[in-house]
Short mmCIF file of C-alpha atoms in Angstrom, two decimals:
data_model
loop_
_atom_site.label_atom_id
_atom_site.label_comp_id
_atom_site.label_asym_id
_atom_site.label_seq_id
_atom_site.Cartn_x
_atom_site.Cartn_y
_atom_site.Cartn_z
CA MET Z 3 26.15 -10.43 -7.72
CA GLU Z 4 25.70 -6.63 -6.43
CA PHE Z 5 25.37 -3.51 -8.96
CA PHE Z 6 25.86 -0.97 -6.68
CA LYS Z 7 27.99 -2.19 -4.18
CA THR Z 8 28.15 1.38 -2.37
CA SER Z 9 24.78 3.21 -2.78
CA ASN Z 10 23.61 5.71 -0.69
CA ILE Z 11 20.65 6.96 -2.62
CA LYS Z 12 17.82 8.76 -0.55
CA PHE Z 13 15.01 6.97 -1.36
CA MET Z 14 12.72 8.43 1.60
CA LYS Z 15 13.16 11.87 0.55
CA TYR Z 16 11.30 11.41 -2.20
CA LYS Z 17 8.31 9.73 -0.76
CA TYR Z 18 5.44 12.64 -1.13
CA LEU Z 19 6.31 13.01 -4.35
CA ALA Z 20 5.93 9.27 -5.63
CA PHE Z 21 2.49 9.18 -3.31
CA VAL Z 22 1.43 11.96 -5.66
CA LEU Z 23 2.63 10.28 -9.07
CA SER Z 24 0.68 7.09 -7.61
CA GLY Z 25 -2.03 9.28 -7.11
CA ILE Z 26 -2.34 11.23 -9.89
CA VAL Z 27 -1.89 7.88 -12.23
CA ILE Z 28 -5.28 6.16 -10.24
CA ALA Z 29 -6.88 9.08 -10.01
CA LEU Z 30 -6.67 9.31 -14.23
CA GLY Z 31 -7.61 4.99 -13.72
CA ILE Z 32 -10.51 6.07 -12.68
CA ILE Z 33 -11.75 9.30 -14.98
CA SER Z 34 -10.91 6.89 -17.45
CA TYR Z 35 -13.23 3.75 -15.88
CA ILE Z 36 -15.83 6.32 -15.46
CA SER Z 37 -15.19 8.35 -18.99
CA LYS Z 38 -15.24 4.81 -20.33
CA ASP Z 39 -18.26 3.25 -18.65
CA GLY Z 40 -15.79 0.88 -17.40
CA PHE Z 41 -13.65 -2.06 -18.53
CA ILE Z 42 -13.91 -4.07 -21.41
CA TYR Z 43 -14.76 -7.15 -20.51
CA GLY Z 44 -13.36 -10.55 -22.64
CA ILE Z 45 -16.23 -13.77 -23.51
CA ASP Z 46 -14.50 -14.95 -19.99
CA PHE Z 47 -16.59 -12.51 -17.81
CA SER Z 48 -18.91 -11.02 -20.18
CA GLY Z 49 -20.80 -13.98 -21.81
CA GLY Z 50 -20.33 -14.57 -25.65
CA THR Z 51 -19.76 -16.99 -28.49
CA LEU Z 52 -16.10 -17.39 -29.95
CA VAL Z 53 -15.79 -19.28 -33.08
CA GLU Z 54 -12.58 -20.16 -34.02
CA LEU Z 55 -11.81 -20.62 -37.60
CA ALA Z 56 -8.62 -21.39 -40.59
CA PHE Z 57 -9.17 -20.49 -44.27
CA LYS Z 58 -7.68 -22.86 -47.26
CA GLU Z 59 -6.59 -19.15 -48.84
CA ASP Z 60 -5.25 -15.90 -47.93
CA THR Z 61 -7.84 -13.78 -46.10
CA THR Z 62 -7.85 -10.70 -44.39
CA VAL Z 63 -9.83 -9.65 -41.14
CA ALA Z 64 -12.12 -7.08 -43.96
CA ASP Z 65 -12.63 -10.23 -46.11
CA ILE Z 66 -14.53 -11.94 -42.62
CA ARG Z 67 -15.83 -8.91 -41.09
CA SER Z 68 -17.47 -7.91 -44.33
CA LYS Z 69 -19.62 -11.44 -44.49
CA LEU Z 70 -20.33 -11.01 -40.69
CA ALA Z 71 -21.72 -7.28 -41.34
CA LYS Z 72 -24.44 -9.00 -43.50
CA VAL Z 73 -26.10 -11.00 -40.82
CA GLY Z 74 -25.94 -7.59 -38.49
CA LEU Z 75 -22.26 -9.27 -36.97
CA GLY Z 76 -19.44 -6.67 -38.22
CA ASP Z 77 -18.32 -5.15 -35.09
CA SER Z 78 -17.86 -8.57 -33.75
CA LEU Z 79 -14.13 -8.76 -32.44
CA ILE Z 80 -11.83 -10.20 -34.71
CA GLN Z 81 -7.85 -11.19 -34.40
CA ARG Z 82 -5.78 -12.31 -37.02
CA PHE Z 83 -2.71 -15.48 -35.16
CA GLY Z 84 0.46 -14.75 -37.21
CA GLU Z 85 1.06 -15.09 -40.25
CA ARG Z 86 -1.12 -18.30 -40.88
CA ASN Z 87 -5.06 -18.03 -42.05
CA GLU Z 88 -6.25 -18.81 -38.45
CA PHE Z 89 -8.64 -16.05 -36.52
CA LEU Z 90 -11.08 -15.63 -33.85
CA ILE Z 91 -14.17 -14.14 -33.82
CA LYS Z 92 -16.07 -12.83 -30.66
CA THR Z 93 -19.75 -11.86 -30.27
CA GLN Z 94 -20.32 -10.85 -26.92
CA ARG Z 95 -24.56 -9.09 -28.18
CA ILE Z 96 -26.40 -11.48 -29.71
CA SER Z 97 -29.82 -10.04 -29.46
CA GLU Z 98 -31.93 -6.43 -28.45
CA LYS Z 99 -32.23 -9.08 -24.62
CA LYS Z 100 -31.39 -7.77 -21.56
CA PHE Z 101 -27.86 -9.36 -20.87
CA GLU Z 102 -28.97 -11.89 -18.16
CA GLU Z 103 -32.21 -13.12 -20.17
CA GLU Z 104 -30.09 -14.19 -22.68
CA ARG Z 105 -29.78 -18.26 -23.09
CA MET Z 106 -26.95 -20.61 -23.65
CA GLU Z 107 -28.77 -21.89 -26.98
CA ASP Z 108 -28.61 -18.30 -28.11
CA HIS Z 109 -24.95 -18.16 -28.53
CA GLU Z 110 -25.01 -22.22 -29.94
CA ARG Z 111 -27.14 -20.67 -32.81
CA MET Z 112 -25.25 -18.08 -33.39
CA ALA Z 113 -22.11 -20.15 -33.54
CA LYS Z 114 -24.15 -21.59 -35.79
CA LEU Z 115 -24.54 -18.30 -37.84
CA ILE Z 116 -20.93 -17.32 -38.45
CA VAL Z 117 -19.88 -20.41 -39.78
CA ASP Z 118 -22.39 -21.26 -42.39
CA ILE Z 119 -22.16 -17.08 -43.11
CA MET Z 120 -18.37 -18.00 -44.28
CA ARG Z 121 -19.81 -20.31 -46.40
CA THR Z 122 -19.30 -19.21 -50.69
CA GLU Z 123 -22.53 -19.57 -52.61
CA LYS Z 124 -21.01 -22.44 -54.72
CA GLU Z 125 -20.55 -24.56 -51.18
CA GLU Z 126 -23.88 -23.76 -50.29
CA GLN Z 127 -25.16 -25.23 -53.91
CA GLU Z 128 -23.25 -28.26 -52.37
CA LEU Z 129 -24.76 -28.68 -49.74
CA LYS Z 130 -27.94 -27.99 -50.35
CA LYS Z 131 -27.22 -31.09 -53.58
CA GLY Z 132 -27.23 -33.26 -49.80
CA LYS Z 133 -23.07 -33.02 -50.38
CA ILE Z 134 -20.91 -32.93 -46.91
CA ASP Z 135 -17.90 -30.88 -46.58
CA LEU Z 136 -15.28 -32.40 -45.51
CA ASN Z 137 -12.98 -29.76 -43.93
CA ASN Z 138 -16.63 -28.68 -41.45
CA SER Z 139 -18.35 -32.64 -40.84
CA ASN Z 140 -17.24 -34.31 -37.43
CA GLU Z 141 -16.83 -39.09 -37.34
CA ILE Z 142 -20.15 -39.09 -37.30
CA ARG Z 143 -20.78 -37.88 -40.71
CA ILE Z 144 -18.37 -38.62 -42.33
CA ALA Z 145 -18.51 -42.65 -41.62
CA LYS Z 146 -22.52 -41.92 -42.65
CA ILE Z 147 -21.03 -41.37 -46.33
CA VAL Z 148 -18.55 -44.15 -46.32
CA GLU Z 149 -20.71 -47.17 -44.93
CA ASN Z 150 -22.55 -46.33 -48.31
CA TYR Z 151 -19.52 -47.63 -49.81
CA LEU Z 152 -17.56 -50.62 -47.57
CA ASN Z 153 -21.20 -51.77 -45.65
CA ASP Z 154 -19.29 -51.90 -43.14
CA ARG Z 155 -20.19 -49.23 -39.84
CA LYS Z 156 -17.49 -50.46 -37.90
CA ARG Z 157 -14.63 -49.92 -40.69
CA ALA Z 158 -16.46 -47.36 -41.72
CA SER Z 159 -16.49 -45.81 -38.17
CA GLU Z 160 -12.24 -46.06 -38.69
CA ILE Z 161 -12.18 -44.39 -41.34
CA ALA Z 162 -13.48 -42.41 -40.59
CA LYS Z 163 -11.46 -41.25 -37.18
CA LYS Z 164 -8.42 -41.63 -39.18
CA ILE Z 165 -9.49 -39.28 -41.85
CA ILE Z 166 -10.33 -36.49 -39.04
CA GLU Z 167 -6.79 -37.18 -36.65
CA TYR Z 168 -5.04 -36.60 -40.64
CA ARG Z 169 -7.46 -32.90 -41.34
CA ASN Z 170 -6.29 -32.20 -37.18
CA GLY Z 171 -2.61 -32.88 -37.89
CA ARG Z 172 -3.33 -29.86 -41.51
CA MET Z 173 -4.34 -27.25 -39.44
CA GLY Z 174 -8.41 -28.85 -40.23
CA LEU Z 175 -7.51 -28.48 -43.20
CA ILE Z 176 -8.05 -31.07 -46.70
CA THR Z 177 -6.44 -29.07 -49.28
CA ASN Z 178 -6.82 -32.20 -52.19
CA TYR Z 179 -8.74 -35.72 -51.86
CA ASP Z 180 -5.60 -37.03 -53.75
CA GLU Z 181 -4.12 -36.24 -49.50
CA LEU Z 182 -7.38 -39.34 -48.68
CA TYR Z 183 -4.10 -42.29 -50.45
CA ASN Z 184 -2.14 -40.91 -48.09
CA LEU Z 185 -4.29 -43.32 -45.52
CA ARG Z 186 -4.01 -46.36 -47.89
CA LEU Z 187 -7.68 -45.86 -48.99
CA ASP Z 188 -9.16 -48.09 -51.13
CA GLY Z 189 -9.76 -46.08 -54.42
CA LYS Z 190 -13.60 -46.42 -54.29
CA ILE Z 191 -13.52 -45.36 -50.87
CA VAL Z 192 -11.99 -42.31 -51.80
CA GLU Z 193 -13.76 -41.77 -55.21
CA GLY Z 194 -17.21 -42.69 -53.20
CA ILE Z 195 -16.59 -39.78 -50.41
CA LYS Z 196 -14.97 -37.24 -53.68
CA LYS Z 197 -18.78 -37.82 -54.97
CA ASP Z 198 -20.46 -37.23 -51.19
CA SER Z 199 -19.02 -34.24 -50.56
CA PHE Z 200 -16.89 -31.54 -51.06
CA LEU Z 201 -13.92 -29.59 -49.48
CA GLY Z 202 -14.47 -26.27 -47.65
CA SER Z 203 -12.60 -23.51 -48.07
CA PHE Z 204 -12.37 -23.19 -44.00
CA THR Z 205 -12.21 -25.40 -41.26
CA THR Z 206 -13.86 -24.42 -37.41
CA LEU Z 207 -11.18 -25.11 -35.20
CA GLY Z 208 -13.26 -23.99 -31.44
CA VAL Z 209 -16.00 -23.03 -30.89
CA GLU Z 210 -16.41 -21.67 -27.54
CA ILE Z 211 -19.39 -20.18 -25.89
CA VAL Z 212 -20.00 -18.83 -21.65
CA GLY Z 213 -23.36 -18.53 -21.26
CA PRO Z 214 -24.12 -15.58 -19.78
CA GLN Z 215 -25.12 -16.51 -16.26
CA ILE Z 216 -21.43 -18.45 -15.80
CA GLY Z 217 -20.21 -15.00 -17.02
CA LYS Z 218 -21.79 -13.24 -14.30
CA ASP Z 219 -20.14 -16.11 -11.46
CA LEU Z 220 -16.65 -16.11 -12.94
CA ARG Z 221 -16.44 -12.27 -12.96
CA LYS Z 222 -17.58 -12.33 -9.05
CA LYS Z 223 -15.52 -15.53 -8.33
CA ALA Z 224 -12.64 -13.49 -10.14
CA THR Z 225 -12.65 -10.23 -7.66
CA LEU Z 226 -13.10 -13.12 -4.86
CA ALA Z 227 -10.24 -14.10 -5.67
CA ILE Z 228 -8.12 -11.08 -5.79
CA ILE Z 229 -9.62 -9.66 -2.60
CA TRP Z 230 -8.53 -13.53 -0.77
CA ALA Z 231 -5.18 -13.17 -1.72
CA LEU Z 232 -5.35 -9.70 -0.54
CA LEU Z 233 -6.39 -10.61 2.23
CA GLY Z 234 -4.18 -13.83 2.61
CA MET Z 235 -1.08 -11.32 2.53
CA LEU Z 236 -2.33 -8.96 4.88
CA VAL Z 237 -2.64 -12.02 7.80
CA TYR Z 238 0.88 -13.53 6.66
CA ILE Z 239 2.64 -9.89 6.64
CA ALA Z 240 1.03 -9.35 10.48
CA LEU Z 241 1.97 -12.30 11.84
CA ARG Z 242 6.07 -12.56 10.45
CA PHE Z 243 6.53 -8.97 11.54
CA LYS Z 244 4.31 -6.42 13.02
CA ILE Z 245 0.17 -5.05 11.61
CA GLN Z 246 2.12 -1.92 10.41
CA TYR Z 247 3.93 -3.47 7.87
CA GLY Z 248 1.03 -6.12 6.80
CA ILE Z 249 -1.02 -3.18 6.38
CA ALA Z 250 1.35 -1.70 4.16
CA GLY Z 251 2.04 -4.70 2.37
CA VAL Z 252 -1.40 -4.78 1.48
CA ILE Z 253 -2.02 -1.19 0.53
CA THR Z 254 0.66 -1.84 -1.84
CA LEU Z 255 -1.04 -4.76 -3.28
CA PHE Z 256 -4.22 -2.28 -3.26
CA HIS Z 257 -1.72 0.55 -5.20
CA ASP Z 258 -0.41 -1.96 -7.85
CA THR Z 259 -3.36 -3.48 -8.65
CA LEU Z 260 -5.38 -0.35 -9.07
CA VAL Z 261 -2.61 1.19 -11.17
CA THR Z 262 -2.65 -2.05 -13.61
CA LEU Z 263 -6.46 -1.56 -14.27
CA ALA Z 264 -5.43 1.98 -14.72
CA PHE Z 265 -3.12 0.90 -17.61
CA ILE Z 266 -5.71 -1.81 -18.74
CA SER Z 267 -7.69 1.32 -18.83
CA PHE Z 268 -6.10 3.70 -20.47
CA PHE Z 269 -4.72 1.22 -23.37
CA ASN Z 270 -8.29 -0.46 -23.48
CA LYS Z 271 -6.45 -4.28 -23.16
CA GLU Z 272 -9.73 -6.77 -22.37
CA ILE Z 273 -10.17 -8.25 -18.67
CA SER Z 274 -10.39 -11.77 -19.09
CA LEU Z 275 -9.03 -15.22 -17.17
CA ASN Z 276 -5.58 -14.56 -18.12
CA VAL Z 277 -5.73 -10.99 -17.10
CA VAL Z 278 -6.40 -11.82 -14.16
CA ALA Z 279 -4.17 -14.54 -13.47
CA ALA Z 280 -1.80 -12.48 -14.28
CA LEU Z 281 -2.91 -9.57 -11.32
CA LEU Z 282 -3.00 -12.63 -9.26
CA THR Z 283 0.95 -13.01 -10.18
CA ILE Z 284 1.77 -9.81 -9.56
CA VAL Z 285 0.23 -9.62 -6.20
CA GLY Z 286 2.45 -12.71 -5.42
CA TYR Z 287 5.80 -11.32 -6.91
CA SER Z 288 4.90 -7.96 -5.69
CA ILE Z 289 4.71 -9.08 -2.40
CA ASN Z 290 7.76 -11.10 -2.33
CA ASP Z 291 10.10 -8.03 -3.00
CA THR Z 292 8.89 -6.53 0.35
CA ILE Z 293 8.75 -9.02 1.98
CA VAL Z 294 12.72 -9.20 1.06
CA ILE Z 295 13.60 -5.60 2.25
CA PHE Z 296 11.44 -6.21 5.47
CA ASP Z 297 13.09 -8.96 6.46
CA ARG Z 298 16.55 -6.67 6.10
CA VAL Z 299 14.74 -3.81 7.94
CA ARG Z 300 13.75 -5.94 10.61
CA ASP Z 301 17.37 -6.42 10.79
CA ASN Z 302 19.14 -3.38 10.96
CA LEU Z 303 17.10 -1.93 13.59
CA LYS Z 304 18.76 -5.08 15.53
CA SER Z 305 22.23 -3.30 14.05
CA MET Z 306 21.81 -0.04 14.00
CA LYS Z 307 20.00 1.53 17.02
CA LYS Z 308 22.16 4.73 16.85
CA HIS Z 309 20.03 5.63 13.92
CA ASN Z 310 16.93 7.02 12.72
CA PHE Z 311 13.95 4.63 11.38
CA GLU Z 312 14.39 6.96 7.87
CA GLU Z 313 18.07 5.75 7.56
CA ILE Z 314 17.25 2.51 8.42
CA LEU Z 315 14.80 2.53 5.25
CA ASN Z 316 17.54 4.14 3.14
CA ASN Z 317 20.25 1.59 4.27
CA SER Z 318 17.59 -1.24 3.98
CA ILE Z 319 16.28 -0.54 0.74
CA ASN Z 320 20.72 -0.37 -0.97
CA GLN Z 321 21.04 -3.13 0.37
CA THR Z 322 18.59 -5.06 -0.90
CA LEU Z 323 18.70 -2.76 -5.21
CA SER Z 324 21.09 -5.18 -6.33
CA ARG Z 325 18.80 -8.28 -5.47
CA THR Z 326 15.99 -6.16 -6.58
CA ILE Z 327 17.29 -5.15 -9.64
CA ILE Z 328 18.33 -8.58 -11.18
CA THR Z 329 15.02 -10.18 -9.75
CA SER Z 330 12.81 -7.54 -11.59
CA GLY Z 331 14.66 -7.21 -14.75
CA VAL Z 332 15.15 -10.94 -15.15
CA VAL Z 333 11.10 -11.14 -15.24
CA PHE Z 334 11.05 -7.43 -16.85
CA VAL Z 335 12.21 -8.97 -20.12
CA THR Z 336 10.89 -12.67 -20.56
CA VAL Z 337 7.21 -11.03 -19.97
CA VAL Z 338 8.39 -7.67 -22.56
CA ILE Z 339 9.68 -11.73 -24.81
CA LEU Z 340 6.48 -12.89 -24.63
CA TYR Z 341 4.11 -9.64 -25.24
CA LEU Z 342 6.34 -9.01 -28.07
CA PHE Z 343 6.02 -12.80 -29.82
CA GLY Z 344 3.90 -14.62 -27.07
CA GLY Z 345 0.93 -14.52 -29.95
CA GLU Z 346 -2.91 -12.65 -29.28
CA ILE Z 347 -3.23 -15.43 -26.34
CA ILE Z 348 -1.25 -14.49 -24.23
CA ASN Z 349 -0.54 -11.14 -24.76
CA GLY Z 350 -3.10 -9.55 -22.26
CA PHE Z 351 -1.17 -11.43 -19.80
CA ALA Z 352 2.37 -9.85 -20.76
CA PHE Z 353 1.24 -6.42 -21.16
CA THR Z 354 -0.71 -6.61 -17.20
CA MET Z 355 2.83 -8.53 -15.99
CA ILE Z 356 5.15 -6.01 -17.27
CA VAL Z 357 3.17 -3.16 -15.83
CA GLY Z 358 2.93 -5.65 -12.81
CA VAL Z 359 6.65 -5.73 -12.84
CA ILE Z 360 7.37 -2.24 -12.86
CA THR Z 361 4.74 -0.79 -10.47
CA GLY Z 362 5.47 -3.56 -8.30
CA SER Z 363 9.29 -2.86 -8.39
CA TYR Z 364 8.25 0.41 -7.65
CA SER Z 365 5.53 0.24 -5.21
CA THR Z 366 8.42 -1.97 -3.35
CA ILE Z 367 10.46 0.91 -2.49
CA TYR Z 368 8.29 4.52 -2.56
CA GLN Z 369 5.18 3.02 -1.28
CA SER Z 370 5.49 -0.40 1.37
CA CYS Z 371 8.12 1.28 3.19
CA SER Z 372 7.01 4.55 2.80
CA ILE Z 373 3.92 3.47 4.45
CA VAL Z 374 5.83 2.07 7.63
CA TYR Z 375 7.67 5.22 7.47
CA LEU Z 376 4.85 7.20 7.99
CA TRP Z 377 3.29 4.79 10.65
CA GLU Z 378 6.29 4.99 12.62
CA LYS Z 379 6.38 8.02 12.47
CA TYR Z 380 3.08 9.83 13.17
CA LEU Z 381 1.11 6.90 15.25
CA ARG Z 382 4.92 5.02 17.35
CA LYS Z 383 7.06 8.02 17.31
CA LYS Z 384 10.30 6.04 17.80
CA ARG Z 385 13.80 6.56 16.88
CA PHE Z 386 11.83 10.06 15.36
CA LYS Z 387 14.03 11.95 17.85
#
């Protein structure tokens, strides 16, 4: 399938304009980076505490922030998932200590503090009476109260496991004790559980803690992963084509990465492991497009010996234009759908891919080919007479 069977666009005519455009975007990105004191790093790289909660009743971000403000955590990042009452709470700094001085224990206490502050006054009173929160207790604690009415430790542990599985299948929340009869529990046991517990207004779906040292190591490894990927591309293209093609390909990948990071800075997007994964994907995606055009250039150098190098580049790009549009268009539509409907967790990945796909398609035409053109013109001086 070809969209442009007879296209004859003079792409190389606009190469200097493209250099200026890319230079402006990258320069603005550097200014944005400096003025904002760097990127916003996610918990993966900065270290911190992430708590995922689900509430029974309608709850807003403002409600949660108001509670967190009581313990000095009002500036935490709070994200809601879709229409459900599920929230992610992220805290990155936990004290006035230097980042390197924070300990894992500090973050564990922070996670407990976040959960505790979400409790209502009535729930606090129930806890003081010695009752357990059935929506936030683990298997051991539930088994302990069941054992009081069963006198069989093994059977109590099995019942506790059933309750946990039932709870997990309902978004982590039991809303009524009558639901326990669905597990075919004896009425005496249900009444016992009801007597020694209460149904909390929320449940803790997950707690993630990344210590400061781990975050620092992950940031270093992510940077090295991108650098090694770029070096690998340089070696591969240099072996497959010529060194000037390898250098052009790697400069183009640097360009794609810098432009994408610039837009991440412009829109205050968080740098997370998902975003790093997207950057590595862009590196692979962009170089694939570049190799297709370089392959066509190599073929045309043999079949178009009477043409100058600029004409060969223009013809090569035009001959692969349909393929570039179809491939990029399909990927673009996919990542846009991911961005719009994929949810908060994958939002950073989708945004990075959207920018990367557009930048990669543009740079394949206006950066990689243009750099090879300048190399041949000024360093080898072939086919330009």
